């Protein structure tokens, strides 16, 4: 009876940790959306809100990390449970870094609109790129919640598309700067935003890879999409 009670308590602890990770994921996705909105709509107050809310993301990371440390110390998990804890610790690190990238975008939004500029940037490509990375993050978190690897390969493929978008934006901005040096300052700021979004895609892909490791016991980091597909779907 005592063993059954302990087992249920252990399961509850693991489920609580998973729930906190998903809460953190929802918060960082909101941070991304608000940072982009602040940038596109020239809303410095919203940019301030994103920056001030970064501490909430950090606090959740610390809380989950402490929970995982306590579980390891008290429960001494093995096999699948140990992989779960390892996946959680890695996932919250990537989520915290996504929050940092959203904060960077918010800071650029503040800077761009703090004074009148001769040129206003066009954000069509940035918006498209952000939509893709948010979809990647949602898919990765859904895979995490369901422990379902079927869509993780889709995330890896989307990451390649995001990388191509970034390269296209970079080529476009270089052309602008060469044609008109007066656009250099603004172009560099837009490039900084594009790089932050590209990094968000990388972190979302990392989370998808952790799910494959959790479910299949295979480390697919630093492998090709084709190799990841073989391991995830076999």
Tab-separated table of N, CA and C in Angstrom, residues 18-84:
chain	number	residue	atom	x	y	z
A	18	UNK	N	6.110	18.505	-15.846
A	18	UNK	CA	5.714	18.621	-17.248
A	18	UNK	C	4.749	19.790	-17.446
A	19	UNK	N	3.829	19.962	-16.512
A	19	UNK	CA	2.857	21.059	-16.609
A	19	UNK	C	3.547	22.415	-16.534
A	20	UNK	N	4.551	22.522	-15.679
A	20	UNK	CA	5.287	23.783	-15.571
A	20	UNK	C	6.053	24.094	-16.852
A	21	UNK	N	6.594	23.060	-17.489
A	21	UNK	CA	7.302	23.267	-18.751
A	21	UNK	C	6.345	23.824	-19.801
A	22	UNK	N	5.150	23.254	-19.876
A	22	UNK	CA	4.168	23.730	-20.845
A	22	UNK	C	3.706	25.142	-20.515
A	23	UNK	N	3.595	25.458	-19.230
A	23	UNK	CA	3.266	26.823	-18.817
A	23	UNK	C	4.354	27.793	-19.279
A	24	UNK	N	5.590	27.392	-19.103
A	24	UNK	CA	6.725	28.206	-19.537
A	24	UNK	C	6.714	28.373	-21.053
A	25	UNK	N	6.378	27.282	-21.765
A	25	UNK	CA	6.301	27.359	-23.218
A	25	UNK	C	5.236	28.334	-23.681
A	26	UNK	N	4.072	28.307	-23.034
A	26	UNK	CA	3.013	29.252	-23.384
A	26	UNK	C	3.429	30.685	-23.143
A	27	UNK	N	4.167	30.907	-22.060
A	27	UNK	CA	4.615	32.257	-21.740
A	27	UNK	C	5.618	32.778	-22.767
A	28	UNK	N	6.564	31.943	-23.183
A	28	UNK	CA	7.566	32.427	-24.136
A	28	UNK	C	6.937	32.647	-25.511
A	29	UNK	N	5.936	31.837	-25.862
A	29	UNK	CA	5.258	32.094	-27.137
A	29	UNK	C	4.540	33.436	-27.091
A	30	UNK	N	3.928	33.743	-25.965
A	30	UNK	CA	3.288	35.044	-25.791
A	30	UNK	C	4.315	36.170	-25.884
A	31	UNK	N	5.499	35.945	-25.324
A	31	UNK	CA	6.561	36.938	-25.391
A	31	UNK	C	6.973	37.219	-26.850
A	32	UNK	N	7.064	36.146	-27.640
A	32	UNK	CA	7.418	36.310	-29.050
A	32	UNK	C	6.364	37.149	-29.768
A	33	UNK	N	5.094	36.776	-29.556
A	33	UNK	CA	3.994	37.473	-30.234
A	33	UNK	C	3.964	38.951	-29.857
A	34	UNK	N	4.142	39.243	-28.577
A	34	UNK	CA	4.087	40.633	-28.130
A	34	UNK	C	5.296	41.431	-28.604
A	35	UNK	N	6.460	40.781	-28.644
A	35	UNK	CA	7.659	41.479	-29.127
A	35	UNK	C	7.495	41.864	-30.589
A	36	UNK	N	6.962	40.946	-31.395
A	36	UNK	CA	6.738	41.260	-32.810
A	36	UNK	C	5.707	42.369	-32.966
A	37	UNK	N	4.628	42.298	-32.178
A	37	UNK	CA	3.599	43.328	-32.244
A	37	UNK	C	4.171	44.697	-31.864
A	38	UNK	N	5.017	44.716	-30.845
A	38	UNK	CA	5.656	45.971	-30.435
A	38	UNK	C	6.516	46.533	-31.554
A	39	UNK	N	7.195	45.632	-32.266
A	39	UNK	CA	8.064	46.052	-33.360
A	39	UNK	C	7.264	46.595	-34.538
A	40	UNK	N	6.246	45.855	-34.946
A	40	UNK	CA	5.485	46.203	-36.146
A	40	UNK	C	4.604	47.427	-35.932
A	41	UNK	N	4.017	47.518	-34.742
A	41	UNK	CA	3.057	48.595	-34.487
A	41	UNK	C	3.662	49.790	-33.770
A	42	UNK	N	4.979	49.785	-33.583
A	42	UNK	CA	5.672	50.894	-32.906
A	42	UNK	C	5.049	51.168	-31.537
A	43	UNK	N	4.984	50.114	-30.718
A	43	UNK	CA	4.340	50.204	-29.409
A	43	UNK	C	5.386	50.040	-28.312
A	44	UNK	N	5.986	51.152	-27.857
A	44	UNK	CA	7.048	51.050	-26.846
A	44	UNK	C	6.566	50.502	-25.506
A	45	UNK	N	5.300	50.746	-25.156
A	45	UNK	CA	4.775	50.229	-23.889
A	45	UNK	C	4.728	48.696	-23.914
A	46	UNK	N	4.331	48.152	-25.055
A	46	UNK	CA	4.292	46.698	-25.176
A	46	UNK	C	5.707	46.123	-25.145
A	47	UNK	N	6.642	46.824	-25.753
A	47	UNK	CA	8.043	46.395	-25.692
A	47	UNK	C	8.534	46.382	-24.243
A	48	UNK	N	8.168	47.415	-23.481
A	48	UNK	CA	8.525	47.465	-22.055
A	48	UNK	C	7.949	46.273	-21.298
A	49	UNK	N	6.706	45.906	-21.654
A	49	UNK	CA	6.037	44.786	-20.982
A	49	UNK	C	6.771	43.472	-21.246
A	50	UNK	N	7.191	43.280	-22.496
A	50	UNK	CA	7.942	42.070	-22.835
A	50	UNK	C	9.227	41.995	-22.021
A	51	UNK	N	9.935	43.101	-21.961
A	51	UNK	CA	11.211	43.135	-21.238
A	51	UNK	C	11.002	42.878	-19.738
A	52	UNK	N	9.975	43.492	-19.166
A	52	UNK	CA	9.737	43.325	-17.728
A	52	UNK	C	9.243	41.918	-17.393
A	53	UNK	N	8.568	41.258	-18.354
A	53	UNK	CA	8.045	39.906	-18.101
A	53	UNK	C	9.097	38.818	-18.260
A	54	UNK	N	10.276	39.177	-18.729
A	54	UNK	CA	11.317	38.161	-18.902
A	54	UNK	C	11.660	37.484	-17.580
A	55	UNK	N	11.480	38.217	-16.478
A	55	UNK	CA	11.808	37.624	-15.172
A	55	UNK	C	10.867	36.469	-14.845
A	56	UNK	N	9.642	36.495	-15.393
A	56	UNK	CA	8.703	35.393	-15.155
A	56	UNK	C	9.198	34.110	-15.819
A	57	UNK	N	9.743	34.251	-17.023
A	57	UNK	CA	10.321	33.104	-17.719
A	57	UNK	C	11.494	32.561	-16.918
A	58	UNK	N	12.363	33.458	-16.462
A	58	UNK	CA	13.535	33.045	-15.682
A	58	UNK	C	13.126	32.345	-14.385
A	59	UNK	N	12.081	32.864	-13.743
A	59	UNK	CA	11.630	32.280	-12.475
A	59	UNK	C	11.092	30.869	-12.683
A	60	UNK	N	10.378	30.659	-13.784
A	60	UNK	CA	9.874	29.323	-14.084
A	60	UNK	C	11.017	28.345	-14.354
A	61	UNK	N	12.050	28.825	-15.053
A	61	UNK	CA	13.205	27.961	-15.300
A	61	UNK	C	13.831	27.511	-13.983
A	62	UNK	N	14.026	28.449	-13.078
A	62	UNK	CA	14.634	28.131	-11.785
A	62	UNK	C	13.755	27.147	-11.003
A	63	UNK	N	12.438	27.381	-11.026
A	63	UNK	CA	11.507	26.528	-10.293
A	63	UNK	C	11.529	25.089	-10.815
A	64	UNK	N	11.478	24.943	-12.144
A	64	UNK	CA	11.486	23.590	-12.733
A	64	UNK	C	12.825	22.908	-12.475
A	65	UNK	N	13.892	23.667	-12.580
A	65	UNK	CA	15.224	23.115	-12.337
A	65	UNK	C	15.326	22.571	-10.909
A	66	UNK	N	14.807	23.330	-9.946
A	66	UNK	CA	14.830	22.883	-8.553
A	66	UNK	C	13.975	21.629	-8.366
A	67	UNK	N	12.807	21.604	-9.010
A	67	UNK	CA	11.940	20.425	-8.913
A	67	UNK	C	12.658	19.182	-9.441
A	68	UNK	N	13.345	19.341	-10.565
A	68	UNK	CA	14.057	18.206	-11.158
A	68	UNK	C	15.192	17.734	-10.245
A	69	UNK	N	15.896	18.675	-9.642
A	69	UNK	CA	16.973	18.314	-8.715
A	69	UNK	C	16.430	17.522	-7.526
A	70	UNK	N	15.266	17.952	-7.000
A	70	UNK	CA	14.668	17.248	-5.865
A	70	UNK	C	14.227	15.845	-6.255
A	71	UNK	N	13.663	15.700	-7.463
A	71	UNK	CA	13.217	14.382	-7.920
A	71	UNK	C	14.411	13.440	-8.066
A	72	UNK	N	15.491	13.948	-8.640
A	72	UNK	CA	16.686	13.120	-8.801
A	72	UNK	C	17.236	12.696	-7.442
A	73	UNK	N	17.262	13.627	-6.493
A	73	UNK	CA	17.818	13.330	-5.170
A	73	UNK	C	16.942	12.346	-4.394
A	74	UNK	N	15.613	12.522	-4.465
A	74	UNK	CA	14.718	11.697	-3.649
A	74	UNK	C	14.324	10.390	-4.326
A	75	UNK	N	14.121	10.447	-5.645
A	75	UNK	CA	13.549	9.286	-6.343
A	75	UNK	C	14.579	8.441	-7.080
A	76	UNK	N	15.722	9.028	-7.351
A	76	UNK	CA	16.770	8.327	-8.108
A	76	UNK	C	16.186	7.666	-9.368
A	77	UNK	N	15.620	8.465	-10.253
A	77	UNK	CA	14.963	7.895	-11.440
A	77	UNK	C	15.947	7.165	-12.342
A	78	UNK	N	15.421	6.189	-13.067
A	78	UNK	CA	16.235	5.412	-14.002
A	78	UNK	C	15.474	5.255	-15.308
A	79	UNK	N	16.206	4.830	-16.344
A	79	UNK	CA	15.612	4.511	-17.651
A	79	UNK	C	14.754	5.665	-18.172
A	80	UNK	N	13.474	5.364	-18.473
A	80	UNK	CA	12.600	6.364	-19.090
A	80	UNK	C	12.374	7.584	-18.229
A	81	UNK	N	12.247	7.399	-16.923
A	81	UNK	CA	12.038	8.539	-16.031
A	81	UNK	C	13.253	9.453	-16.001
A	82	UNK	N	14.438	8.863	-16.048
A	82	UNK	CA	15.656	9.676	-16.059
A	82	UNK	C	15.757	10.458	-17.367
A	83	UNK	N	15.398	9.796	-18.477
A	83	UNK	CA	15.400	10.517	-19.760
A	83	UNK	C	14.403	11.663	-19.732
A	84	UNK	N	13.264	11.437	-19.085
A	84	UNK	CA	12.259	12.496	-18.963
A	84	UNK	C	12.832	13.708	-18.225
